[in-house]
Tab-separated table of C-alpha atoms and ligand atoms in Angstrom:
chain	number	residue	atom	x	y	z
A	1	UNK	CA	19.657	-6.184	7.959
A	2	UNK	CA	20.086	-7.233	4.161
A	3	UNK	CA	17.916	-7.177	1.244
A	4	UNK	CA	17.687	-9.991	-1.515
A	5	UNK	CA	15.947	-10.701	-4.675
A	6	UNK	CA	13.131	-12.931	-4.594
A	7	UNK	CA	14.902	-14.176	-7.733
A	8	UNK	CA	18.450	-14.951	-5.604
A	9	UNK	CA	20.715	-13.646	-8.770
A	10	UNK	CA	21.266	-9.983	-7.610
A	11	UNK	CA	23.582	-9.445	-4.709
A	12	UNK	CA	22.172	-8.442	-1.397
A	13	UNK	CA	22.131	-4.770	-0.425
A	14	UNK	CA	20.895	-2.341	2.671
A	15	UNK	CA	17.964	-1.163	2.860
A	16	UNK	CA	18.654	2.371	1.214
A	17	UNK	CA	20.362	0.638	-1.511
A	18	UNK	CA	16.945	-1.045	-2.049
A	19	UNK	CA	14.888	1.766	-2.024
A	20	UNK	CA	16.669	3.821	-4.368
A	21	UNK	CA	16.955	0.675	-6.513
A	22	UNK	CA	13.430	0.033	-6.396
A	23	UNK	CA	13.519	-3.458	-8.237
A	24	UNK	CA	16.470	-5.416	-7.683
A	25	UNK	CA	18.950	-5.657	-10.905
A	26	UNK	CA	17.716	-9.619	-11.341
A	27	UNK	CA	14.285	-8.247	-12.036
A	28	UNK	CA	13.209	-9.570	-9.057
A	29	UNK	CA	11.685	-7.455	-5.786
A	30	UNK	CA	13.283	-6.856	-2.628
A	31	UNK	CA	12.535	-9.070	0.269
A	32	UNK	CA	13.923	-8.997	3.854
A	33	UNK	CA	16.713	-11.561	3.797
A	34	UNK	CA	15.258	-13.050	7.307
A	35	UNK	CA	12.308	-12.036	9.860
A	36	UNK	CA	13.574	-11.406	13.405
A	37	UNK	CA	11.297	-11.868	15.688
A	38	UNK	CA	10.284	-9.075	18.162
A	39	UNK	CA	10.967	-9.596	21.836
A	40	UNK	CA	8.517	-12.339	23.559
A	41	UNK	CA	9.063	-9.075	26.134
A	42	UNK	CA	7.796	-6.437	24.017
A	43	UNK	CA	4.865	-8.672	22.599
A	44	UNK	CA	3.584	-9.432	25.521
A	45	UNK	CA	2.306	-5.999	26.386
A	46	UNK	CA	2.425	-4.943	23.124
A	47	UNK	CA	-0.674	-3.115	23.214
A	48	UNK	CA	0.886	-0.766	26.164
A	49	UNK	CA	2.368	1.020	23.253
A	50	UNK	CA	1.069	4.123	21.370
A	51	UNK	CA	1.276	3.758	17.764
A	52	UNK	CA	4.038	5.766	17.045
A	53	UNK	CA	6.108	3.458	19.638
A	54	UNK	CA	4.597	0.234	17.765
A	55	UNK	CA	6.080	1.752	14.466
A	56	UNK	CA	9.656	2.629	15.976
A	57	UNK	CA	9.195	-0.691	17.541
A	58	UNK	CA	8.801	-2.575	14.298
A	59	UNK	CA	10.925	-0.478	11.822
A	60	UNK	CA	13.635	-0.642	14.005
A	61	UNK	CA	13.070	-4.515	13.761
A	62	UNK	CA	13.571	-4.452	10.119
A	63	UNK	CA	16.572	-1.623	10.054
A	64	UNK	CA	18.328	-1.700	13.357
A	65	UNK	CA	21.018	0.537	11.228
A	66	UNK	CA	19.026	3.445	11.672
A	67	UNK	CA	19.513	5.284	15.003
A	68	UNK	CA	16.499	5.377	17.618
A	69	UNK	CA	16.240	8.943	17.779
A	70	UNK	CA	16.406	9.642	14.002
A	71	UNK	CA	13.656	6.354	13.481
A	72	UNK	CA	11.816	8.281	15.731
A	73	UNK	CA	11.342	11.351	13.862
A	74	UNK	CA	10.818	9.167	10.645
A	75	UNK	CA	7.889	7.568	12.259
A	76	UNK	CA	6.447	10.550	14.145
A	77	UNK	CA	6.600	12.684	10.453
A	78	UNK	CA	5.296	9.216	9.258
A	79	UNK	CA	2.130	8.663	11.676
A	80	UNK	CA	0.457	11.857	11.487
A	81	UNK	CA	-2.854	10.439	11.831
A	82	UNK	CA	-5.077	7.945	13.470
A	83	UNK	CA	-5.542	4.022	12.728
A	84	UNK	CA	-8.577	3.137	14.912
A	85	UNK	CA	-10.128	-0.120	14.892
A	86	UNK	CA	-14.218	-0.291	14.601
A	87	UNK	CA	-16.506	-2.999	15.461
A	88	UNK	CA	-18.667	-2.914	12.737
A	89	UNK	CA	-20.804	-5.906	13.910
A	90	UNK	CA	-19.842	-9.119	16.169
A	91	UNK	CA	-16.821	-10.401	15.796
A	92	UNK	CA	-16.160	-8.192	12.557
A	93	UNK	CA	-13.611	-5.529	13.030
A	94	UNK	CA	-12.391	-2.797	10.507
A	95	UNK	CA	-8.616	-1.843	10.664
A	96	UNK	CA	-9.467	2.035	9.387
A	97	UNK	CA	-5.952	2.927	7.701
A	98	UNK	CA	-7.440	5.781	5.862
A	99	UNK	CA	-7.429	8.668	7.908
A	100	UNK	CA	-4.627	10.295	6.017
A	101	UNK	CA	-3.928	13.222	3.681
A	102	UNK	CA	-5.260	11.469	0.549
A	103	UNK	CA	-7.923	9.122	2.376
A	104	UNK	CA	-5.989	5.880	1.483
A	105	UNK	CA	-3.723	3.263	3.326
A	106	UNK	CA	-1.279	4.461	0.468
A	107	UNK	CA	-0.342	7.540	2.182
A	108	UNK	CA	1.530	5.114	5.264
A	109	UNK	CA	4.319	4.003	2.946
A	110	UNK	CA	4.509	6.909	0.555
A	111	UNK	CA	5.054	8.821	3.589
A	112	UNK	CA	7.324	6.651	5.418
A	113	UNK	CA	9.624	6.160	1.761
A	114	UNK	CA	9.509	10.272	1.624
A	115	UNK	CA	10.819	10.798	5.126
A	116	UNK	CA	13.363	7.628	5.198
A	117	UNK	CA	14.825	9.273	1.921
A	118	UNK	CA	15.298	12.751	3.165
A	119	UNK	CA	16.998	11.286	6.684
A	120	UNK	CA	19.333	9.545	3.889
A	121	UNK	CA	20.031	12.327	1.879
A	122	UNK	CA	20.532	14.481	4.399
A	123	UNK	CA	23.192	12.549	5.866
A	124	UNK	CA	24.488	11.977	2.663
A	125	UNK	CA	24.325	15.443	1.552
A	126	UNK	CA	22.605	14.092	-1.825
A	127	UNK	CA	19.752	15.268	-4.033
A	128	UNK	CA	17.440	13.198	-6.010
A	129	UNK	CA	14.552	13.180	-8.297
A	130	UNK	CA	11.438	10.570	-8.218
A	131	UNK	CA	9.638	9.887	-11.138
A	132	UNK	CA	6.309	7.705	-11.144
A	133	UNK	CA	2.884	7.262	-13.471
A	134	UNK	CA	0.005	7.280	-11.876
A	135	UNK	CA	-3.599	5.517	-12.775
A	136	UNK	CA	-4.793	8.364	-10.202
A	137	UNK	CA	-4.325	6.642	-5.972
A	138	UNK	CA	-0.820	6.393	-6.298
A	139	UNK	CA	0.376	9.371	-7.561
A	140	UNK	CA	-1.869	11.275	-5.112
A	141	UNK	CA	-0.402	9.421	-2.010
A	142	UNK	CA	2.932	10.157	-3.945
A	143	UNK	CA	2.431	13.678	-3.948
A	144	UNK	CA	1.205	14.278	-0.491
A	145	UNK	CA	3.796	12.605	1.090
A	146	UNK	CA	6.709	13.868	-0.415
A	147	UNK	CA	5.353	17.597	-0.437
A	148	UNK	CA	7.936	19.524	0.580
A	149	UNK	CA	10.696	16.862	1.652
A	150	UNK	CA	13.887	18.564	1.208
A	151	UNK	CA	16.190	17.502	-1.597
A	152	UNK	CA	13.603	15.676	-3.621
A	153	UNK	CA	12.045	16.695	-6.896
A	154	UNK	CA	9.321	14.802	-7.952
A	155	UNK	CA	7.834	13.986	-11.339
A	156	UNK	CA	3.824	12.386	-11.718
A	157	UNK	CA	3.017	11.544	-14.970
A	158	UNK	CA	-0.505	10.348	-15.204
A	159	UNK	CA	-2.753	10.197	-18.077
A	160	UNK	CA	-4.948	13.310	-19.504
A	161	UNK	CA	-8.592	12.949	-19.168
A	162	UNK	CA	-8.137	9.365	-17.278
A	163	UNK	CA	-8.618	10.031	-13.883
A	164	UNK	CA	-11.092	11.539	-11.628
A	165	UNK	CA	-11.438	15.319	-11.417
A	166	UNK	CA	-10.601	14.576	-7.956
A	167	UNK	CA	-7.369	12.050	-8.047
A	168	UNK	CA	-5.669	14.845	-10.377
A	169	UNK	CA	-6.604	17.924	-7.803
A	170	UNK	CA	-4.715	15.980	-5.363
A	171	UNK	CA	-1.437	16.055	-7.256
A	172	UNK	CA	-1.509	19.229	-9.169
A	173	UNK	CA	-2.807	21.560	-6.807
A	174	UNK	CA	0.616	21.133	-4.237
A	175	UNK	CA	2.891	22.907	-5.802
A	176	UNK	CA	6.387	23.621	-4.617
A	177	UNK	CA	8.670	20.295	-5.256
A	178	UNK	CA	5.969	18.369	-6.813
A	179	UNK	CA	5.750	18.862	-10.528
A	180	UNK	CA	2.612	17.285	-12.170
A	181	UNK	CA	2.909	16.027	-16.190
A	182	UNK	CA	-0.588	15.506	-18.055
A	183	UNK	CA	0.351	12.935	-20.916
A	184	UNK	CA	-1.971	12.765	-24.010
A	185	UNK	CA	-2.201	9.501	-23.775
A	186	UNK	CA	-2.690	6.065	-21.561
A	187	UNK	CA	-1.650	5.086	-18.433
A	188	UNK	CA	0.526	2.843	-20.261
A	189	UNK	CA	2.171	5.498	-22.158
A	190	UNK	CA	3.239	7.094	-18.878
A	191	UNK	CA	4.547	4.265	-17.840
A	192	UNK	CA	6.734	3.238	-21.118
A	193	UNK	CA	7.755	6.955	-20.112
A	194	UNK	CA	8.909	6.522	-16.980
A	195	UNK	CA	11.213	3.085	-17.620
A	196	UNK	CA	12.653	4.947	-20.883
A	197	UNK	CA	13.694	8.314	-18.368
A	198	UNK	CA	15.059	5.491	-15.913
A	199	UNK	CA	17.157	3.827	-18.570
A	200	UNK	CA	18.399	6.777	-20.523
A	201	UNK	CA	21.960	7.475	-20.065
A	202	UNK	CA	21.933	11.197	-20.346
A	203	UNK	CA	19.332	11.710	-17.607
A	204	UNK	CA	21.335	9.339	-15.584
A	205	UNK	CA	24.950	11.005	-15.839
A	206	UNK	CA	23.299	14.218	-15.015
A	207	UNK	CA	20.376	13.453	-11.859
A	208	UNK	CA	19.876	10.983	-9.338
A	209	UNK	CA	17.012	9.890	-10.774
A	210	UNK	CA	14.507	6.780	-9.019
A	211	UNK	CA	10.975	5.721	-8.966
A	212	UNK	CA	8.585	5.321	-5.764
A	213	UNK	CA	5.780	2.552	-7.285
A	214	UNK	CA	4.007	-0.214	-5.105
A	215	UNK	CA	6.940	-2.371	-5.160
A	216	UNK	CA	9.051	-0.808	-3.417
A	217	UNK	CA	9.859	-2.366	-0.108
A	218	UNK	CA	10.173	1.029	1.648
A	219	UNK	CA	6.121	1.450	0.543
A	220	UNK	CA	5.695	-2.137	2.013
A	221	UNK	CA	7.163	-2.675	5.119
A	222	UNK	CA	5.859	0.113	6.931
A	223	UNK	CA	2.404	-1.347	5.912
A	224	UNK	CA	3.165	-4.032	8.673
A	225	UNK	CA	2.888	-1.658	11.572
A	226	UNK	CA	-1.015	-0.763	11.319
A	227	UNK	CA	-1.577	-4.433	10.750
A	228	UNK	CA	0.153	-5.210	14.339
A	229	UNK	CA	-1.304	-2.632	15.844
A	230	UNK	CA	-5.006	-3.764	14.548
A	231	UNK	CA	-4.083	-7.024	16.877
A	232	UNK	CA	-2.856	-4.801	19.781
A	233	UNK	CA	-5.825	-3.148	19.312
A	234	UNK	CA	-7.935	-6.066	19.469
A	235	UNK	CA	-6.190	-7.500	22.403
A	236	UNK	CA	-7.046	-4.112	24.777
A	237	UNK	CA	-10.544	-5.139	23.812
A	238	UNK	CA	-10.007	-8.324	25.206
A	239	UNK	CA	-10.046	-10.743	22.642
A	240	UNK	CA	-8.128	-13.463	23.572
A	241	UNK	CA	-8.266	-15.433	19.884
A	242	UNK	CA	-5.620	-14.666	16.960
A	243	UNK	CA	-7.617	-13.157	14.269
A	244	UNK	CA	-7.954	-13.734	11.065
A	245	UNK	CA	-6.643	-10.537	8.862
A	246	UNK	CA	-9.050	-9.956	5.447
A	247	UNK	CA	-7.093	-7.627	3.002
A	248	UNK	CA	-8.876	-6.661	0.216
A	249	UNK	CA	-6.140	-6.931	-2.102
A	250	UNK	CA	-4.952	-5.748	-5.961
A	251	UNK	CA	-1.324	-5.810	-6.469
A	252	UNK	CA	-0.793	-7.726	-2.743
A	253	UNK	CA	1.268	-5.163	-0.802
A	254	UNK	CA	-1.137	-4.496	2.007
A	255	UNK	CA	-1.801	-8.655	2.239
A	256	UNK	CA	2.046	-8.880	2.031
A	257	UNK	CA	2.848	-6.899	4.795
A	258	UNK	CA	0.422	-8.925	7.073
A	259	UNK	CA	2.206	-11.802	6.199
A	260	UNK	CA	5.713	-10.213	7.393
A	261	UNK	CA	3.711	-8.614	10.850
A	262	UNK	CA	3.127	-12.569	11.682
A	263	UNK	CA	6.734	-13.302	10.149
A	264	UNK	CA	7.829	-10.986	13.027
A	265	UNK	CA	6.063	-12.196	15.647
A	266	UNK	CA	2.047	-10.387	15.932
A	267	UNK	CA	-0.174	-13.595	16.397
A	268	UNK	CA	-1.998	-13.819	13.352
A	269	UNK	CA	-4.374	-17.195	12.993
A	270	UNK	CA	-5.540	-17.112	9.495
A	271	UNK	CA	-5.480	-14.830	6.262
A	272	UNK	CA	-8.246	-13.669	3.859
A	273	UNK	CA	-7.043	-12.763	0.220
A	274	UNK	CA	-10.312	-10.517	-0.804
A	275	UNK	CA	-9.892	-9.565	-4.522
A	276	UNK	CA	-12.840	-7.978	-6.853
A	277	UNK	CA	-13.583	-9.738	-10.425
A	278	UNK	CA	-9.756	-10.090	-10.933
A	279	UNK	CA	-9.833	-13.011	-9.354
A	280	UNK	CA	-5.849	-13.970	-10.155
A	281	UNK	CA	-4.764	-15.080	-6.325
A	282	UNK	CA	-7.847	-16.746	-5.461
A	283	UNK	CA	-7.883	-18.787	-8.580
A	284	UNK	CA	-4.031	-19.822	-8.108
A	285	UNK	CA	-5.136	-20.957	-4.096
A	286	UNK	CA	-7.457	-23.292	-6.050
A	287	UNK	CA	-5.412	-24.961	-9.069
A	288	UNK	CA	-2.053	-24.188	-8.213
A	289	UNK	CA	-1.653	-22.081	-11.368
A	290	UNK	CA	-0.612	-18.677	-11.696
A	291	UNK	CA	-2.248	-17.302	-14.876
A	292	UNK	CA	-2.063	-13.493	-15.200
A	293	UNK	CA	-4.997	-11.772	-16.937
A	294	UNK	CA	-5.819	-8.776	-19.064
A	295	UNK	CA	-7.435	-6.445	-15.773
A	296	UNK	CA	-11.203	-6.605	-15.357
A	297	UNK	CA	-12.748	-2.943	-14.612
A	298	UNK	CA	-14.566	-2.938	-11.425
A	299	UNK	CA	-16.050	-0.684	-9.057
A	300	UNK	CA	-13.053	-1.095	-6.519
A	301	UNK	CA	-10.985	0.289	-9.012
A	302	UNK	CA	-7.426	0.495	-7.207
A	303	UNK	CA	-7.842	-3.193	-7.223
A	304	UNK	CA	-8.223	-4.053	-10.885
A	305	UNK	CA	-4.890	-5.554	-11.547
A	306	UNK	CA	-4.477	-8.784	-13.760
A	307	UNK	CA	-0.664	-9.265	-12.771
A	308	UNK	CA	-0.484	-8.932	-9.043
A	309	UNK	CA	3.499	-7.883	-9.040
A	310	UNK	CA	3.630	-8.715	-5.187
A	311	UNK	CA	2.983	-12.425	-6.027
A	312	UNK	CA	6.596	-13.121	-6.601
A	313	UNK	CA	7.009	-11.736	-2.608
A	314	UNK	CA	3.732	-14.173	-1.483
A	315	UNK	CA	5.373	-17.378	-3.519
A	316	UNK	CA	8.974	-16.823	-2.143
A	317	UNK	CA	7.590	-16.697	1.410
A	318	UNK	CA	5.553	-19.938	1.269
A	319	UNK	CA	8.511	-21.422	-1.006
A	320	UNK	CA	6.519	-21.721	-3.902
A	321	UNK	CA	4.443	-24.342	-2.461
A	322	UNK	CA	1.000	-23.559	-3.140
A	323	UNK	CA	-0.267	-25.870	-0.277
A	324	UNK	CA	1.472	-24.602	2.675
A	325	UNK	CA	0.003	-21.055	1.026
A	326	UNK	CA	-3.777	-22.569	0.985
A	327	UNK	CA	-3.109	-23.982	4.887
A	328	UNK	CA	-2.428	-19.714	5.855
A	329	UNK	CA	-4.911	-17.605	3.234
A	330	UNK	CA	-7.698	-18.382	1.796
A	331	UNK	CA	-9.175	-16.417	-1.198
A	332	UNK	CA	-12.239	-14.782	-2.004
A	333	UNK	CA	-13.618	-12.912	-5.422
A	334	UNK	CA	-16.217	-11.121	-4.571
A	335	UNK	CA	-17.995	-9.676	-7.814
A	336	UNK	CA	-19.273	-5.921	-8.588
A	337	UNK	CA	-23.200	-6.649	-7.323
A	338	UNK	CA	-21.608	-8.329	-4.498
A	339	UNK	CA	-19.765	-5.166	-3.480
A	340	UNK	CA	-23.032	-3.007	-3.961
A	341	UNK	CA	-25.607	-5.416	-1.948
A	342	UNK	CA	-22.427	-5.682	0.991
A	343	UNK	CA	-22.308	-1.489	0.927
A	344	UNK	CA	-26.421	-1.826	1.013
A	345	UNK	CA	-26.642	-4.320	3.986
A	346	UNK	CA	-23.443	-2.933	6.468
A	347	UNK	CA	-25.312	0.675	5.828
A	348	UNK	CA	-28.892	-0.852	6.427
A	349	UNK	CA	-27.305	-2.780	9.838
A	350	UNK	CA	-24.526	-0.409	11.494
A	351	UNK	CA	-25.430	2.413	9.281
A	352	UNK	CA	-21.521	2.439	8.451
A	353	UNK	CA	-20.254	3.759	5.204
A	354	UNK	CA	-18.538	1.341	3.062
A	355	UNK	CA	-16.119	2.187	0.355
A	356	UNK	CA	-16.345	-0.458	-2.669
A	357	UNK	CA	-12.905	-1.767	-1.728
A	358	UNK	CA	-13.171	-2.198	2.445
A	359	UNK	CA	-16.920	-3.761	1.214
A	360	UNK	CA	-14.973	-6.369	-1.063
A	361	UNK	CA	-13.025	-7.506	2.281
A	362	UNK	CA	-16.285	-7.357	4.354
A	363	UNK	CA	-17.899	-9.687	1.387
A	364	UNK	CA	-15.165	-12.093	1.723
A	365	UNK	CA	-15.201	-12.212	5.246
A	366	UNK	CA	-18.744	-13.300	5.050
A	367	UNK	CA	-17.707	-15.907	2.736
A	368	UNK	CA	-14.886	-17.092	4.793
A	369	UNK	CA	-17.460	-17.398	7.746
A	370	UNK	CA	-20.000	-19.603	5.160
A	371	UNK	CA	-17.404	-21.920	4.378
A	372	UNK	CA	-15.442	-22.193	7.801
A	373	UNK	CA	-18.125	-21.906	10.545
A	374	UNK	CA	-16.192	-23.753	12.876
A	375	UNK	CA	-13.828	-20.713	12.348
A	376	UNK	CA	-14.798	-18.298	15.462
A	377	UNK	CA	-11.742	-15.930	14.911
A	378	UNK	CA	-12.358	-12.175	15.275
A	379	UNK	CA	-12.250	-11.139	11.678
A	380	UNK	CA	-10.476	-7.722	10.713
A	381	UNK	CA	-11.083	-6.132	7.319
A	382	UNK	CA	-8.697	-3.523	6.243
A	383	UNK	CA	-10.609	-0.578	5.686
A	384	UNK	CA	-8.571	0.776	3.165
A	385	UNK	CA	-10.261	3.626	1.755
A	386	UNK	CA	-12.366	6.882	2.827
A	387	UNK	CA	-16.011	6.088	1.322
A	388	UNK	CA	-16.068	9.386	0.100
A	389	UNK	CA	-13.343	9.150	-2.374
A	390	UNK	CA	-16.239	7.325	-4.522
A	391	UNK	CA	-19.396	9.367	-4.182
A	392	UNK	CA	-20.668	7.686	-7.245
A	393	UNK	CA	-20.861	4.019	-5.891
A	394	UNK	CA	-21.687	5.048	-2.601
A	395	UNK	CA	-24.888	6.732	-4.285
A	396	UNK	CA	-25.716	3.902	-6.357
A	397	UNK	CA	-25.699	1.628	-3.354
A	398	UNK	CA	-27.512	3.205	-0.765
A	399	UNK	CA	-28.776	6.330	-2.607
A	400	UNK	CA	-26.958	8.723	-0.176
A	401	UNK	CA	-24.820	11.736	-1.810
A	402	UNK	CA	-21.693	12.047	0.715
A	403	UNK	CA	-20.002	14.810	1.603
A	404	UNK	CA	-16.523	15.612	0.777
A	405	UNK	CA	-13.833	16.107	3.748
A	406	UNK	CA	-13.046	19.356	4.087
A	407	UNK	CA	-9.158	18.072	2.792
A	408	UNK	CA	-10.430	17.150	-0.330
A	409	UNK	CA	-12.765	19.932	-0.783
A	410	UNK	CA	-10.106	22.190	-0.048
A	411	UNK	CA	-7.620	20.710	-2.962
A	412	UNK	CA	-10.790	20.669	-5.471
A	413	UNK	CA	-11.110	24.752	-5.201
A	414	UNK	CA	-7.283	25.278	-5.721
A	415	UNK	CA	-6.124	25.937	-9.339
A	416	UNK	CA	-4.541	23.534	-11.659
A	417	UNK	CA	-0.912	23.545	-12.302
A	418	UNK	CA	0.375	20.466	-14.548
A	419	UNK	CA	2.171	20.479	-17.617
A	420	UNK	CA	0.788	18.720	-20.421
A	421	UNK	CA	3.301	16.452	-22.788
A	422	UNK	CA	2.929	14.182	-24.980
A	423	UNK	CA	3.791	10.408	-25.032
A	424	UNK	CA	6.791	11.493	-26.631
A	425	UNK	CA	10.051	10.714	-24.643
A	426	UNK	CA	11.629	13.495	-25.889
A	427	UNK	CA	9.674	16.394	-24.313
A	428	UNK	CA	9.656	14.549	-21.146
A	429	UNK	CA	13.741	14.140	-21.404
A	430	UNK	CA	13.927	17.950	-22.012
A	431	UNK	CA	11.813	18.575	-18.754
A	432	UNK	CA	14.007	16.312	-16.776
A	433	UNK	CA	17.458	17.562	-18.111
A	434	UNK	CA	16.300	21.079	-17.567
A	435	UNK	CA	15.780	20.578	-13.888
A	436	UNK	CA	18.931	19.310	-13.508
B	501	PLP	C1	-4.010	0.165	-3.625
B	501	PLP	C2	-5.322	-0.120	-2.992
B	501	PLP	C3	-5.734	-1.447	-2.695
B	501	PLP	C4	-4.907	-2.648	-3.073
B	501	PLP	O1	-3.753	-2.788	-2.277
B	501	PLP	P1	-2.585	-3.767	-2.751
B	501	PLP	O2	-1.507	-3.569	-1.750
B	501	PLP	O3	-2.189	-3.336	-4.126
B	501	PLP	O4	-3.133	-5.152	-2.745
B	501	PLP	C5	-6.940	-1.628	-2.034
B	501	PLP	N1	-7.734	-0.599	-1.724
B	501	PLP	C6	-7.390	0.689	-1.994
B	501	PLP	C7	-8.323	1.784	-1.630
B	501	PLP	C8	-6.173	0.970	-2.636
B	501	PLP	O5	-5.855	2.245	-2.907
């Protein structure tokens, strides 16, 4: 299977060639060049299958290249933890994908890229170093799952003082092959940093040297297993409608990767595009226009983005034609009180914990109901975060102080080791070229 540009300039290239390019020479972001169906076979009793057989079932859709048995181990190193689905009240599912190492759906493709790459450089007998910047969720899922991979090195840059005392004992209390890098500066600055290392010839004549963010497509397509197996799931409980699939959304991976499980075949009726205050997606479903926006701070925080970058992948697939987008998603902003009174009333009726992003796709879902009541779908919401990664909202919503996994709490009584920098390129070059 072959990779293209959703701009159509850059040549098309394999899979690995994709992921170590990360975005495609055109500027553009890799898409599958076509979706092959699964078997009508296979489908049919889909939900016969364990998880780890859906994944080898639909990775080895997208890269038949890879041998079974080695696709096997990639997924079984991959899904190391559960994805249950919860009825949280009629009709109203949650799709729980955060029941690994860092607590986020995150960890699914950063471990999935980690193990494809070390099957790859293994057989290629290769090393390489990653390099990303981190506002704090990435760079912990980053960490986690390529802890320990052999032949990778990897770099987090993230800014000093910027995230949670949390987010930065997740990446800098591993050790080993992950180095952490404290930059005196923005998130922005670490960023600048990590293009400049990317494009600077030095570094590149002397290490392999690549970046893991969101847009990768070895982050994204994995992403498309737990949303097929939310509708297997669904169909054991005997559910004989498609659902509708609410994804609270921020850059658009996760909602992305729902589109390519129905591309592929998992019967999917409707979509739900459930953003916080940064309302860019919803307001392009309405006028047509795509009008990026400086981000909006909210309380579901690993959604605040004002440039979605996995737009470019949602317009390609609906060939930039806004309407045939409306007839498949419709969009909801749900605002900050919104989130608060929806973490209130799910705790007040199930007694389930919210997080303020999963409670943005439970808003919408509402909404979607209000305006479609004809619409008698099972709805699943993407629970995409472990409540108790934000103790503080959780308390201001329902008053309720709650506890810590023992994971987490774990990583918060390990030391510290980063190594702080400043924005300027040069001490991060000499950290780079000394590894080398
Ligand atoms: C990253 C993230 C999102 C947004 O996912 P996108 O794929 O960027 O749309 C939602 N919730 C949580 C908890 C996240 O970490």
């Amino acid at each position: 299977m072959k990779f293209i540009s959703t701009r159509r300039v850059a040549p098309p290239v394999t899979f690995f060639e994709a992921l170590l390019n990360g975005l495609a020479p055109d500027g553009g972001l890799y898409i599958p060049r076509q979706f092959v169906h699964l078997s009508e076979a296979f489908l049919k009793h889909a939900e016969n299958n364990t998880l780890l057989q859906l994944g080898e079932a639909v990775m080895e859709n997208f890269l038949p290249e890879v041998p079974r048995a080695d696709m096997q181990k990639i997924i079984n190193d991959t899904l190391t933890f559960p994805i249950p689905l919860i009825e949280l009240e009629n009709n109203l599912y949650l799709s729980e994908v955060f029941h690994g190492p860092t607590l986020a759906f995150k960890d699914v493709g950063a471990r999935f890229m980690a193990n494809a790459l070390a099957y790859y450089l293994k057989n290629k007998n290769m090393k390489l170093t990653i390099i990303v910047a981190t506002s704090g969720d990435t760079g912990s899922a980053i960490a986690h799952g390529f802890h320990k991979t052999p032949n990778i090195d990897v770099y987090i840059l993230y800014p000093s003082g910027k995230i949670t005392a949390l987010q930065e004992k997740q990446m800098t209390t591993l050790g080993d092959n992950i180095h952490a890098l404290e930059v005196t500066g923005t998130f922005d600055d670490c960023q600048v940093l990590v293009k400049t290392a990317l494009m600077d010839d030095e570094i590149k004549a002397k290490i392999q040297l690549t970046t893991a963010n969101s847009i990768n497509i070895a982050r994204l397509l994995p992403q498309t297993i737990y949303h097929g197996w939310a509708l297997e799931q669904i169909k054991k409980i005997n559910l004989t409608a498609d659902p509708t699939m609410v994804v609270p959304s921020g850059n658009f991976g996760n909602l992305t990767a729902a589109l390519y499980a129905r591309g592929i075949g998992f019967p999917i009726n409707h979509f739900v595009a459930a953003t916080n205050a940064n309302a860019i997606v919803p307001s392009y479903l309405q006028s047509g226009e795509f009008i990026p926006k400086p981000t909006e701070h909210t309380l579901s925080n690993a959604m605040d983005v004002g440039n979605p970058s996995n737009f470019e992948r949602l317009n390609i697939f609906y060939d930039k034609d806004v309407r045939r987008m409306r007839h498949d998603i419709s969009g909801f902003s749900i605002s900050d009180a919104e989130t608060l009174t929806q973490i209130r009333q799910s705790y007040e009726k199930s007694g389930y914990i919210l997080d303020p992003h999963t409670a943005v796709g439970v808003a919408a879902a509402k909404q979607f109901q209000l305006k479609e009541p004809s619409n008698t779908d099972p709805l699943i919401v993407t629970a995409t975060a472990h409540p108790a990664k934000f103790p503080d909202v959780i308390k201001e919503a329902i008053g309720i102080d709650i506890p810590l996994p023992a994971a987490l709490q774990t990583a918060l009584d390990l030391p510290k080791q980063a190594t702080v920098i400043s924005p300027q390129f040069a001490e991060l070059k000499k950290i780079l070229l000394a590894s080398s």
